Coordinates of C-alpha atoms in Angstrom, one line a residue:
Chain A
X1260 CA -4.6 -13.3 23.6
X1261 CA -6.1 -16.5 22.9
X1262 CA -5.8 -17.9 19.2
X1263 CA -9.9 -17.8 18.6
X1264 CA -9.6 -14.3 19.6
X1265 CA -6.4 -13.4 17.5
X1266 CA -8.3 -15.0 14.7
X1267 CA -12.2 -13.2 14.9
X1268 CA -9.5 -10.2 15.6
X1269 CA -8.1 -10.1 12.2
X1270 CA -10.8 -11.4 10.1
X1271 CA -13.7 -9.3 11.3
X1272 CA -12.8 -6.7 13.6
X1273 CA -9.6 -5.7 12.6
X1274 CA -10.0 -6.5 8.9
X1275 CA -7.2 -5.9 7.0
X1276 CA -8.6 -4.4 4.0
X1277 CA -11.4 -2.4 5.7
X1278 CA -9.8 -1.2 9.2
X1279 CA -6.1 -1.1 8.1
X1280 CA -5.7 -0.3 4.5
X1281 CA -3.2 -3.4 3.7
X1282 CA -3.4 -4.9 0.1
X1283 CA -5.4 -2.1 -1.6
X1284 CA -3.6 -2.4 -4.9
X1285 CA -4.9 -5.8 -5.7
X1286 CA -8.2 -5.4 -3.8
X1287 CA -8.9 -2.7 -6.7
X1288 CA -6.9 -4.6 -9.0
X1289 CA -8.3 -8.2 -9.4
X1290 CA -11.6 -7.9 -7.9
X1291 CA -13.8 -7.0 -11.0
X1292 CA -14.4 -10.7 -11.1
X1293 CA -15.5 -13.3 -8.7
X1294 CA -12.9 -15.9 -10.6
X1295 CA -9.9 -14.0 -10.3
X1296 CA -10.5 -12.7 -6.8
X1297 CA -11.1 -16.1 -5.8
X1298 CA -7.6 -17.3 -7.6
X1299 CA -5.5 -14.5 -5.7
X1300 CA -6.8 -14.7 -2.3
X1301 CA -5.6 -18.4 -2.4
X1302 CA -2.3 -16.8 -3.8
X1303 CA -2.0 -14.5 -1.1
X1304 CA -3.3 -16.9 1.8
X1305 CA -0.7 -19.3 0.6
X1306 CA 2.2 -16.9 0.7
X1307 CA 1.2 -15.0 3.7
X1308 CA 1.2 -17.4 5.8
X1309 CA 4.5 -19.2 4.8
X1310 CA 5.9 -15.6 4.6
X1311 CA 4.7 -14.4 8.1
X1312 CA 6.6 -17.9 9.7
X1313 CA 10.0 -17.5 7.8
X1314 CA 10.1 -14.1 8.8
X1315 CA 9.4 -14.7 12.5
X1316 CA 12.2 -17.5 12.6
X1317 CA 14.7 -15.2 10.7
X1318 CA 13.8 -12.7 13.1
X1319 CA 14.3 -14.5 16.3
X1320 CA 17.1 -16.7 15.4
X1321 CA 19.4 -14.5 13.1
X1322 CA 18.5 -11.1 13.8
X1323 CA 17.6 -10.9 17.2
X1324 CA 20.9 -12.7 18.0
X1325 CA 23.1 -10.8 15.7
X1326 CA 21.6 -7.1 16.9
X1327 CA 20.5 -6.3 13.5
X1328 CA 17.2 -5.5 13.8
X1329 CA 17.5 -1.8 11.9
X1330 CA 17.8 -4.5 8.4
X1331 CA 14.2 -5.9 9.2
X1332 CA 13.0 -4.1 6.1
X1333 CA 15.1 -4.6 3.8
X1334 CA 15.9 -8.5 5.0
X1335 CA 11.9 -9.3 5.1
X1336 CA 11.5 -7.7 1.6
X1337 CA 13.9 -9.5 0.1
X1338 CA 13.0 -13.3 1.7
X1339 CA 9.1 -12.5 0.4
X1340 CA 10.5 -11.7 -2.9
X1341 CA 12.8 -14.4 -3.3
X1342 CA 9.7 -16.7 -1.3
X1343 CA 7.5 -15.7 -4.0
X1344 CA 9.9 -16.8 -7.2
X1345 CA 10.2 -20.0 -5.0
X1346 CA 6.5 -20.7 -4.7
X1347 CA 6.1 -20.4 -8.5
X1348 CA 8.8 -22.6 -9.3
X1349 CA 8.1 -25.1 -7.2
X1350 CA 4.4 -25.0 -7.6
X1351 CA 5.0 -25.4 -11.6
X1352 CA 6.2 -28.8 -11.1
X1353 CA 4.9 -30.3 -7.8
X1354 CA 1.0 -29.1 -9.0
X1355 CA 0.4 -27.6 -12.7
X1356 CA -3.6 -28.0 -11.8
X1357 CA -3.1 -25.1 -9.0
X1358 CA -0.1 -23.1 -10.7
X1359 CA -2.5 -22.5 -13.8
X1360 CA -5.3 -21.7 -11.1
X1361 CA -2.8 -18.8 -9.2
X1362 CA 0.5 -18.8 -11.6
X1363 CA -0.4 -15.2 -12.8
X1364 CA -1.1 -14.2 -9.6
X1365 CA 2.0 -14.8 -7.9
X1366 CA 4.1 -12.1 -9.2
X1367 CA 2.0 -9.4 -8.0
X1368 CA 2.6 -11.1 -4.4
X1369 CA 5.6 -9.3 -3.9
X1370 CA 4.6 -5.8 -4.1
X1371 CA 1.2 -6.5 -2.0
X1372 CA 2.1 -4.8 1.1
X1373 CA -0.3 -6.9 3.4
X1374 CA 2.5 -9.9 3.1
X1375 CA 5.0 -7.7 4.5
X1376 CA 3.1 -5.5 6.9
X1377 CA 1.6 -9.0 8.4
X1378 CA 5.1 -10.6 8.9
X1379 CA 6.0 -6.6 10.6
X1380 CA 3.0 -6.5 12.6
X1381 CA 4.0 -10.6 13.8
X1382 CA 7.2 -9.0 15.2
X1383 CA 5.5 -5.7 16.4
X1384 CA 2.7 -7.4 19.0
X1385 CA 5.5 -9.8 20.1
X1386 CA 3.4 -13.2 18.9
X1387 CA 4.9 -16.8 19.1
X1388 CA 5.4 -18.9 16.4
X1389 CA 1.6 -20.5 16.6
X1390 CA -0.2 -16.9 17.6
X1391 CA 2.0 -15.4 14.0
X1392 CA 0.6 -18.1 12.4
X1393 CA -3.1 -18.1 13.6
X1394 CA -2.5 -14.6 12.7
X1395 CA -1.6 -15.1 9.1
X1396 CA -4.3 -16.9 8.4
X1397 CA -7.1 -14.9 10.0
X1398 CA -5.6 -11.9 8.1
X1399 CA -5.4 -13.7 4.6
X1400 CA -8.8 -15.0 5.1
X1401 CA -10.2 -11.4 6.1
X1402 CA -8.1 -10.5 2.6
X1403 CA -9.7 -13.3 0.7
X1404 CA -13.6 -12.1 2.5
X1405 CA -13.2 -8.7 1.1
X1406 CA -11.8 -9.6 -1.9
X1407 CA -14.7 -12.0 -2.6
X1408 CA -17.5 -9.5 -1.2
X1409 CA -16.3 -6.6 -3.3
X1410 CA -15.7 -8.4 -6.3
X1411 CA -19.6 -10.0 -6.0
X1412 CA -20.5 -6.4 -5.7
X1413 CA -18.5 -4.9 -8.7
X1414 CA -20.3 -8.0 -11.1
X1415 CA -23.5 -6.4 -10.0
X1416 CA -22.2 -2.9 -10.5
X1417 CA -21.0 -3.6 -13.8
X1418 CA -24.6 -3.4 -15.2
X1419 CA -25.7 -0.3 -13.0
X1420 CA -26.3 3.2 -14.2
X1421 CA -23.5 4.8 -12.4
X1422 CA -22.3 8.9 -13.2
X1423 CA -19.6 8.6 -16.1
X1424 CA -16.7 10.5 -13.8
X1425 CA -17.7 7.9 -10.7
X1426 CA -17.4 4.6 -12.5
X1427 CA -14.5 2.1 -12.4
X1428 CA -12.6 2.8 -9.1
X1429 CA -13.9 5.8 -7.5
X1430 CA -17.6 4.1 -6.8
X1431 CA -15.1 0.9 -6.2
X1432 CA -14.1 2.8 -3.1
X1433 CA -17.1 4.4 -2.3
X1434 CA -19.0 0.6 -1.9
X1435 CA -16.0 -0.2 -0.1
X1436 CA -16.2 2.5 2.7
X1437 CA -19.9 1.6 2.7
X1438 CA -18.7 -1.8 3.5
X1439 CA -16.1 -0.5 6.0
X1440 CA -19.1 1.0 8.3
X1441 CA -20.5 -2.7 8.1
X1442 CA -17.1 -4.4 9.3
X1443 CA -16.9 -1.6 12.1
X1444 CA -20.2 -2.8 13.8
X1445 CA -17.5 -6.0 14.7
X1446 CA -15.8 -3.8 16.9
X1447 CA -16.2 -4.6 20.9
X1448 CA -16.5 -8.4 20.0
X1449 CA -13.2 -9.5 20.6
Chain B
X1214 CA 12.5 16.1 -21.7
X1215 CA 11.6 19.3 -21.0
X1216 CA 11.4 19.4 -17.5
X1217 CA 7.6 21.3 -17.2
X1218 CA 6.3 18.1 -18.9
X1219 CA 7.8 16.0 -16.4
X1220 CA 5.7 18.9 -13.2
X1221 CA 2.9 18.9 -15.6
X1222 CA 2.5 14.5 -16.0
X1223 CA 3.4 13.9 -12.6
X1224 CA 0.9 16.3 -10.7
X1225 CA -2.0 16.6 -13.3
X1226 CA -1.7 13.9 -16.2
X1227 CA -0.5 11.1 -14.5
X1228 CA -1.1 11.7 -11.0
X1229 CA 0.1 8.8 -9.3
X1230 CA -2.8 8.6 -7.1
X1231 CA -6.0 10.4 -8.8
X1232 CA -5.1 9.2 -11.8
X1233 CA -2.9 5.9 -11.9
X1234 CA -4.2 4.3 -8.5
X1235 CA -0.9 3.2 -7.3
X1236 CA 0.1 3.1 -3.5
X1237 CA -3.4 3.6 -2.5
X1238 CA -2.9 2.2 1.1
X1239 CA -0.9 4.7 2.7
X1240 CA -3.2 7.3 1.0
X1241 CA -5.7 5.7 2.5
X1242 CA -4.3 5.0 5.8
X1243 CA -2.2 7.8 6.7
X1244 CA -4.6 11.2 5.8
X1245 CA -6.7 11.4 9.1
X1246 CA -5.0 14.3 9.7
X1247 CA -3.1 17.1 7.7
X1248 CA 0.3 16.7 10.0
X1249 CA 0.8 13.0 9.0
X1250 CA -0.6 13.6 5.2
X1251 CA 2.7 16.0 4.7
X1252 CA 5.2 13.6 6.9
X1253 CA 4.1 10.9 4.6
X1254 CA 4.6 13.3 1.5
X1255 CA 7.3 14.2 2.6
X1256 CA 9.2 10.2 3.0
X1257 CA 8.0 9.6 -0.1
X1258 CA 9.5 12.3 -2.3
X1259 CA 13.0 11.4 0.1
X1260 CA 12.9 8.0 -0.8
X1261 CA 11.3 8.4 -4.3
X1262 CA 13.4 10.9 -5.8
X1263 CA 16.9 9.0 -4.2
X1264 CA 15.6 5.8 -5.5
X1265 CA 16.1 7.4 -8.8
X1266 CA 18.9 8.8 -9.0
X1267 CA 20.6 5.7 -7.8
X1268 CA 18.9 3.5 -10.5
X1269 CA 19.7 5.4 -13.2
X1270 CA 23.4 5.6 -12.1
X1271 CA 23.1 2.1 -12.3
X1272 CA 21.0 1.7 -15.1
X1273 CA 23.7 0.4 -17.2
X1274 CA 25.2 -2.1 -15.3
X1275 CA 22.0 -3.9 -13.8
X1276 CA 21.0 -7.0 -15.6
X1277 CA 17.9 -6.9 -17.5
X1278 CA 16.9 -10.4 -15.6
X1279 CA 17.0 -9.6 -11.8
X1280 CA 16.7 -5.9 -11.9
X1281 CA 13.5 -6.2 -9.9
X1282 CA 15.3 -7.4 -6.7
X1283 CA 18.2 -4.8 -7.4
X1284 CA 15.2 -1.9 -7.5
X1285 CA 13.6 -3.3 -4.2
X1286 CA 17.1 -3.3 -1.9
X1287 CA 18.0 -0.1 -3.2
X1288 CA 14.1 1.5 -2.5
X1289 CA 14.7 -0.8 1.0
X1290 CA 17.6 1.1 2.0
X1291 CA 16.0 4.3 1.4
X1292 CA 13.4 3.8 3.2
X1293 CA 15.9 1.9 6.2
X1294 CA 17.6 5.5 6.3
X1295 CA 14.2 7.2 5.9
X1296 CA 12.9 5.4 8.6
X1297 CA 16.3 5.8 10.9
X1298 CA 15.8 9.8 10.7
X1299 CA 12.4 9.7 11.6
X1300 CA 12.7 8.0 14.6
X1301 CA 16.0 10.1 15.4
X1302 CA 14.4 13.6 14.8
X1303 CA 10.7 13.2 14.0
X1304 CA 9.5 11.0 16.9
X1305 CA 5.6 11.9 17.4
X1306 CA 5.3 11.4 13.1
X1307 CA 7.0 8.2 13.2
X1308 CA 4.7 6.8 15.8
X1309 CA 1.6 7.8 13.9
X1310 CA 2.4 6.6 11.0
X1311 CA 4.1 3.6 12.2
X1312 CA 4.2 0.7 10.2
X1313 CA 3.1 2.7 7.3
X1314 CA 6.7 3.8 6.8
X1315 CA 8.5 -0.1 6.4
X1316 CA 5.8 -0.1 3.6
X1317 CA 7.0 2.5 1.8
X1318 CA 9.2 -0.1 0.2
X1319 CA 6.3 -1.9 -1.2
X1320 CA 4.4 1.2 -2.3
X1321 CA 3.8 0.5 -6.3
X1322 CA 4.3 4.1 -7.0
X1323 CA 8.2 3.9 -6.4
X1324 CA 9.1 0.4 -8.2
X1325 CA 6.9 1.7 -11.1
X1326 CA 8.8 4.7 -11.4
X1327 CA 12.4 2.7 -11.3
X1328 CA 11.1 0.2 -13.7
X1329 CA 9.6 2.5 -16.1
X1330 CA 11.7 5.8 -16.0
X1331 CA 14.6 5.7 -13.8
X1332 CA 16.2 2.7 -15.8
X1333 CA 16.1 4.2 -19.2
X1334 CA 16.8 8.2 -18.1
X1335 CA 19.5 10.5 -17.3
X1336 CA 20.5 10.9 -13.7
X1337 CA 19.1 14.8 -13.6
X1338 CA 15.7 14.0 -15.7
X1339 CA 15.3 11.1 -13.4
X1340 CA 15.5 13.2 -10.2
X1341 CA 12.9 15.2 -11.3
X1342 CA 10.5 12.5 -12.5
X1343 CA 10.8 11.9 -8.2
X1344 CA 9.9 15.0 -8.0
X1345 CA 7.1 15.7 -10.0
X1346 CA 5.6 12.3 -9.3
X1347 CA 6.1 12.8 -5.2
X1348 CA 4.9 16.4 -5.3
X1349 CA 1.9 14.8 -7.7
X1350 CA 1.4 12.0 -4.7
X1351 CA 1.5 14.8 -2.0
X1352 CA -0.6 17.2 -3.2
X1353 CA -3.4 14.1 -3.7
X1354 CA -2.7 13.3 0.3
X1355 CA -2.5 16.7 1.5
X1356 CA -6.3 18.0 -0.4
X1357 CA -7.7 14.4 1.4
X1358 CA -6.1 14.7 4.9
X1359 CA -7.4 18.6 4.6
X1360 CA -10.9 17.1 4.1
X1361 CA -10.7 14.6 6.6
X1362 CA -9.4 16.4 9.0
X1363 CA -11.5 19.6 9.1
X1364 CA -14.5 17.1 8.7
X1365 CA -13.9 14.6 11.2
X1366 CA -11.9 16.4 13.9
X1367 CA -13.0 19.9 13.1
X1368 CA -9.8 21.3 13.3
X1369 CA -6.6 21.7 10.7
X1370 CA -2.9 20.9 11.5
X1371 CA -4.2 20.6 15.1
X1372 CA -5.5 24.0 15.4
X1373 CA -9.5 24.1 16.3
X1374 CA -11.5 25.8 14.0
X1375 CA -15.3 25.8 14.7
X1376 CA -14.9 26.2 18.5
X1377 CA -16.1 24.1 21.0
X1378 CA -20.1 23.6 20.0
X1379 CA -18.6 22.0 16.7
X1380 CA -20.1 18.4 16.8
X1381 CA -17.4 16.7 14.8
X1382 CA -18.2 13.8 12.0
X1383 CA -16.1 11.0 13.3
X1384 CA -17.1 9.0 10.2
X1385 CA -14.5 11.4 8.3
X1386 CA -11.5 10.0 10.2
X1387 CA -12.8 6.4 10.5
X1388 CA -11.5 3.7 7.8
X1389 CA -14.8 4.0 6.2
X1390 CA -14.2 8.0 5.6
X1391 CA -11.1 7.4 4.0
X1392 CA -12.5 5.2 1.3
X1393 CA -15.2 7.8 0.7
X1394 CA -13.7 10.8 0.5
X1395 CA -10.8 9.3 -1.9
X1396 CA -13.9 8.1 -3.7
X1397 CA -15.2 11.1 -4.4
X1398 CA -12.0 13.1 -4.7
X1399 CA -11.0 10.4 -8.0
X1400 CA -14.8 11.7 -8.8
X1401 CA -14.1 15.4 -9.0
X1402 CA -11.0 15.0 -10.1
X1403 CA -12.4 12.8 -13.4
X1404 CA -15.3 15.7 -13.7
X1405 CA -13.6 18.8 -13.5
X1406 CA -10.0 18.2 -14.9
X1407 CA -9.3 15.1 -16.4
X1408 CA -12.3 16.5 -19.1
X1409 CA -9.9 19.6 -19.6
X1410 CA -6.8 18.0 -20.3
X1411 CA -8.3 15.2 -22.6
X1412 CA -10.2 17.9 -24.7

């Protein structure tokens, strides 16, 4: 698969909010406002896509060659968690303008499930290093898309009339299946 | 404790799914059809309720300051073992639900239940909080893989039920289906019995 194609595929087609249910938790969580949502998807894009690359090269150079793929799990788990404490540390004293901007975000990385079901899906479709990495990115950016969309959506909703048992999450969900049958009409364009 | 409290909190009061909104994306990915709703249910009480009693054998000895990373490997070895005897006795489940199952590790549901329960109860109490709180997560999956499935492949645990004239809503299984229905299940479930218990 070309790269362009990888990319379109996991921004629009195969979205990774809307077509695969990855990173639900903060989607609902963070996106009530358009600042916040735009502060974690640059979280998650960051760590995604150093997360996806780490994992492939542990895969390929340590685990591959040792036969110990059964520990995938429990290895990729623990280098995105430790990866996470990392990029908060280090961020607090190369950059205190951009920790401030996603420091409390950062935490919440770990249990965002897209970070590691990207770096399993990498493994999965056999991508090279570049292809893992084009994919990571598409994927965080399709994150960061719905994130922004739904959270523009919730600021407007905030001021609706909506049924007292429907508001807060359930009409969340509702706009964003109504949103899902949107993102499907990408499907036959890569 | 008495243990009815614990059923009672984790099906109805605190339902980890209608009423918490934790580990919303294999809910959301995995009920398209009533067969992979109760395979799913069925990991996660394994892995849930195991998780649990191993934390809170351990509760004394973990340090305060990096008993997050101690919770993860332990849920990660669960679900390693989970995932083992799937794909050793279960093959057809564990190819639907696929990557779904590695994720179990990341699902909130089970680190929220070692952080807040398992590492300040009893071993036995603790069990049963992964009970209750599974069986609270499964009953949630099974009612939406029910409605999906009889809605958007008119049949239930494979079994056609309209016949063959039955034009089936494909929308129902689709992403976008999921999102609905879960929708209007957290609706119901707000009108009808979360007005109950509050009053």
């Amino acid at each position: 698969m070309s790269l362009f194609a990888i990319m379109i595929s996991s921004i629009l087609v195969n979205n990774y909010v809307f077509a695969r249910f990855l990173g639900i938790c903060p989607f609902l969580g963070v996106s009530n406002k358009m600042e916040t949502a735009t502060g974690m998807g640059i979280a998650v894009t960051f760590v995604t896509t150093l997360a996806s690359v780490i994992t492939y090269i542990i895969q390929h150079a340590i685990l591959n060659n040792l036969g110990l793929q059964y520990l995938q799990t429990i290895v990729f788990i623990l280098v995105i968690a430790s990866l996470v404490q990392f990029v908060e540390l280090a961020l607090k004293k190369i950059s205190p303008g951009l920790y401030s901007a996603m420091g409390v975000y950062l935490p919440l990385i770990t249990t965002n499930c897209m970070v590691l079901g990207v770096a399993i899906l990498n493994i999965q479709e056999g991508f090279n290093l570049i292809q893992t990495t084009t994919n990571a990115v598409g994927a965080s950016l399709g994150f960061f898309l719905a994130l922004v969309l739904i959270a523009a959506l919730r600021e407007k909703m905030d001021i609706a009339d909506i049924p007292e048992s429907l508001a807060g999450f359930p009409i969340t969900l509702i706009a964003a299946g109504l949103m899902s049958i949107a993102f499907a009409g990408f499907a036959g364009l890569v | 404790m008495k243990i009815s409290t614990l059923f009672k909190n984790g099906i109805i009061k605190e339902n980890p799914v209608l009423v918490q909104l934790i580990g919303i994306c294999s809910v959301l990915a995995i009920t398209n059809t009533v067969e992979n709703s109760l395979g799913m249910s069925a990991a996660v009480i394994a892995v849930l309720t195991l998780s649990n009693i191993v934390i809170s054998l351990m509760r004394k000895f973990i340090p305060a300051k990096i008993r997050i990373p101690i919770f993860i490997v332990v849920i990660a070895t669960f679900v390693t073992m989970v995932q083992m005897f799937m794909n050793a006795y279960a093959q057809p489940l564990y190819k639907s639900l696929g990557i779904f199952i590695p994720l179990i590790v990341v699902n909130c549901l089970i680190l929220a239940r070692a952080e807040s329960f398992a590492s300040k109860n009893g071993v036995f109490v603790s069990a049963m909080d992964g009970i209750a709180m599974g069986l609270g997560y499964s009953v949630a999956v099974v009612a939406l893989g029910t409605v999906r499935e009889i809605l958007g492949s008119g049949s239930f645990l494979g079994m056609s039920l309209f016949g063959e004239s039955f034009q089936p809503i494909s929308l129902f299984v689709a992403p976008a289906g999921a999102f609905i229905v879960l929708g209007l299940l957290i609706g119901l479930f707000n009108a009808f019995v979360k007005k109950r218990i509050t009053d």
